[in-house]
Amino acid sequence: MLAATAFNVPSKEPILTTPTENPPSKNTAQISLDNTEALIKKGEYLVTIAGCGDCHTPKIMGKQGPEPDPNHWLGGHPASMKLPKVNKGELSSWVLFNMTNTAAVGPWGVSFSGNISSDESGIGKWTEEQFFTAMREGKYKGLKTARPLLPPMPWPNYIQMSDQDLRAIFAYLKSTKPVKNVVPEPITPDKL
């Protein structure tokens, strides 16, 4: 393949040099790595603007109030964290969140934000297909026969998200620091 190289010379039109037989090219592996890094970066951006860490990351108290705990980024509701007794009388008028914003109580009972870090207790073993199923069909662990994802997970907001955007989010989540944390199962209203 022949290629020509153009140079911009001040106050003159670009000039062409003689064609070269082997133009410089990027290594295929480097292109793939660049594409993967760009995909992960886009995923990080989408996770940030969608506020995924608002619910999927426990909070610690900082100088300005609650802040995401960087040691548990996207690790979901801490398995060791116990919830106080719930006043069931309030559930007809309110949805309540715990202090770390990782548990929500409402008419459905108690739901806990999932671990979406790259750990096996999170989405470490998930396939891209499972991720798409969770985000587009609202299925727990992305399994078509599983229970629905519970509020406040806003999965219906993501149904129209492009495959490319979902792939980017998934690539970013799979690249995160693994947080080992098996999130508790939801609590049904009759068990409150």
Coordinates of C-alpha atoms in Angstrom, one line a residue:
M1 CA 0.0 0.0 0.0
L2 CA 1.3 3.4 -0.9
A3 CA 0.9 6.5 1.3
A4 CA 1.7 10.1 0.8
T5 CA 2.8 12.4 3.6
A6 CA 1.7 16.0 3.6
F7 CA 3.5 18.8 5.2
N8 CA 2.2 22.3 6.0
V9 CA 4.8 24.9 5.0
P10 CA 4.2 28.5 6.3
S11 CA 2.6 30.7 3.6
K12 CA 2.6 28.0 1.0
E13 CA 0.2 25.3 0.0
P14 CA 0.8 21.8 1.5
I15 CA 3.3 19.9 -0.5
L16 CA 3.4 16.1 -1.0
T17 CA 6.6 14.1 -0.6
T18 CA 7.3 10.9 -2.5
P19 CA 5.1 8.0 -1.6
T20 CA 6.5 5.5 1.0
E21 CA 6.1 1.8 0.6
N22 CA 5.4 1.0 4.2
P23 CA 3.7 3.8 6.1
P24 CA 3.9 3.8 9.8
S25 CA 1.0 1.9 11.4
K26 CA -0.1 1.1 14.9
N27 CA 0.2 -2.4 16.2
T28 CA -3.2 -4.1 16.2
A29 CA -2.8 -5.0 19.9
Q30 CA -2.2 -1.3 20.7
I31 CA -5.2 -0.2 18.7
S32 CA -7.3 -2.8 20.6
L33 CA -5.9 -1.5 23.9
D34 CA -6.6 2.1 22.9
N35 CA -10.2 1.1 22.0
T36 CA -10.6 -0.8 25.3
E37 CA -9.2 2.2 27.3
A38 CA -11.6 4.6 25.5
L39 CA -14.5 2.3 26.1
I40 CA -13.7 2.1 29.9
K41 CA -13.3 5.9 30.0
K42 CA -16.7 6.4 28.4
G43 CA -18.2 3.9 30.8
E44 CA -16.7 5.7 33.8
Y45 CA -18.2 8.9 32.5
L46 CA -21.6 7.3 32.1
V47 CA -21.5 5.7 35.5
T48 CA -20.6 9.1 37.0
I49 CA -23.3 11.2 35.3
A50 CA -26.0 8.5 35.9
G51 CA -25.2 8.6 39.6
C52 CA -24.6 4.8 40.0
G53 CA -22.3 5.4 42.9
D54 CA -25.1 7.4 44.7
C55 CA -26.8 4.1 45.7
H56 CA -24.2 1.4 44.9
T57 CA -21.4 2.9 47.1
P58 CA -21.8 3.2 50.9
K59 CA -21.2 6.6 52.4
I60 CA -18.8 7.8 55.1
M61 CA -19.1 11.1 56.9
G62 CA -16.8 13.8 55.6
K63 CA -16.3 17.5 56.3
Q64 CA -19.3 18.4 54.1
G65 CA -21.5 15.5 55.1
P66 CA -21.8 12.0 53.5
E67 CA -19.2 11.1 50.9
P68 CA -18.7 7.9 48.8
D69 CA -16.4 5.5 50.6
P70 CA -13.5 5.1 48.1
N71 CA -12.6 1.7 49.7
H72 CA -16.1 0.3 48.8
W73 CA -16.7 2.0 45.5
L74 CA -19.7 0.3 43.8
G75 CA -19.6 -2.5 46.4
G76 CA -23.3 -2.2 47.3
H77 CA -24.9 -2.4 50.7
P78 CA -22.4 -3.6 53.3
A79 CA -23.3 -7.2 54.3
S80 CA -22.3 -6.4 57.9
M81 CA -24.5 -3.3 58.3
K82 CA -27.7 -3.9 60.3
L83 CA -30.8 -1.8 59.7
P84 CA -32.8 -0.3 62.5
K85 CA -36.4 -1.4 63.1
V86 CA -38.8 0.0 60.5
N87 CA -42.0 1.9 61.5
K88 CA -44.4 0.1 59.1
G89 CA -47.0 2.8 59.6
E90 CA -44.8 5.3 57.7
L91 CA -44.5 3.1 54.6
S92 CA -47.9 4.1 53.2
S93 CA -46.6 7.7 52.9
W94 CA -42.8 7.5 52.7
V95 CA -39.9 5.7 51.1
L96 CA -37.0 5.6 53.5
F97 CA -33.3 5.3 52.9
N98 CA -30.6 4.3 55.4
M99 CA -27.8 6.7 56.3
T100 CA -25.4 5.2 53.7
N101 CA -28.1 5.4 50.9
T102 CA -27.6 1.7 50.2
A103 CA -30.9 0.4 51.6
A104 CA -34.4 1.6 50.7
V105 CA -37.6 0.7 52.5
G106 CA -41.0 1.1 50.9
P107 CA -44.2 -0.8 50.1
W108 CA -42.1 -3.5 48.5
G109 CA -40.2 -4.2 51.7
V110 CA -36.4 -3.5 52.0
S111 CA -34.1 -3.5 49.0
F112 CA -30.4 -3.3 49.1
S113 CA -28.1 -1.8 46.4
G114 CA -26.2 -4.5 44.6
N115 CA -22.5 -4.9 44.4
I116 CA -21.6 -3.9 40.9
S117 CA -17.8 -3.9 41.4
S118 CA -15.6 -6.4 39.5
D119 CA -15.5 -8.9 42.4
E120 CA -17.1 -12.3 42.0
S121 CA -19.5 -11.3 44.7
G122 CA -20.4 -8.4 42.4
I123 CA -20.6 -8.6 38.6
G124 CA -17.2 -10.2 38.2
K125 CA -18.6 -13.4 36.6
W126 CA -21.4 -11.7 34.7
T127 CA -21.5 -11.9 30.9
E128 CA -22.3 -8.9 28.8
E129 CA -25.6 -10.5 28.0
Q130 CA -26.5 -10.7 31.7
F131 CA -25.7 -7.1 32.1
F132 CA -27.9 -6.1 29.2
T133 CA -30.8 -8.3 30.6
A134 CA -30.5 -6.6 34.0
M135 CA -30.4 -3.1 32.5
R136 CA -33.1 -3.6 29.8
E137 CA -35.4 -6.2 31.4
G138 CA -34.9 -5.4 35.1
K139 CA -33.9 -9.0 36.0
Y140 CA -31.9 -9.8 39.2
K141 CA -28.3 -10.8 38.3
G142 CA -29.3 -10.5 34.6
L143 CA -31.0 -13.9 34.7
K144 CA -34.2 -14.0 32.6
T145 CA -35.9 -16.3 35.1
A146 CA -34.9 -14.3 38.2
R147 CA -37.0 -12.0 40.3
P148 CA -37.4 -8.4 39.1
L149 CA -35.0 -5.7 40.3
L150 CA -36.6 -3.7 43.1
P151 CA -37.0 0.0 43.6
P152 CA -35.3 2.3 43.7
M153 CA -33.2 0.8 40.9
P154 CA -34.2 2.9 37.9
W155 CA -33.6 0.3 35.2
P156 CA -36.6 1.5 33.1
N157 CA -34.6 4.6 32.5
Y158 CA -31.9 2.6 30.7
I159 CA -34.1 0.5 28.3
Q160 CA -33.4 2.8 25.4
M161 CA -29.6 3.1 26.1
S162 CA -27.5 2.2 23.1
D163 CA -25.7 -1.1 23.1
Q164 CA -22.5 0.9 22.8
D165 CA -23.2 2.8 26.0
L166 CA -24.2 -0.3 27.9
R167 CA -21.0 -2.0 26.7
A168 CA -19.0 1.0 27.9
I169 CA -20.6 0.9 31.4
F170 CA -20.1 -2.9 31.6
A171 CA -16.4 -2.5 30.5
Y172 CA -15.9 0.1 33.2
L173 CA -17.6 -1.9 35.9
K174 CA -15.5 -4.9 35.1
S175 CA -12.4 -2.7 35.4
T176 CA -13.1 -1.4 38.9
K177 CA -11.3 -2.5 42.0
P178 CA -13.0 -5.6 43.3
V179 CA -15.0 -5.2 46.5
K180 CA -15.8 -8.5 48.2
N181 CA -19.3 -8.1 49.6
V182 CA -22.3 -10.4 49.4
V183 CA -25.2 -8.1 49.6
P184 CA -28.2 -9.3 51.8
E185 CA -31.3 -10.6 50.1
P186 CA -34.3 -8.2 50.0
I187 CA -36.8 -8.3 52.9
T188 CA -40.4 -8.7 52.0
P189 CA -43.0 -6.4 53.7
D190 CA -44.4 -9.2 55.8
K191 CA -40.9 -9.8 57.4
L192 CA -40.5 -6.1 58.5

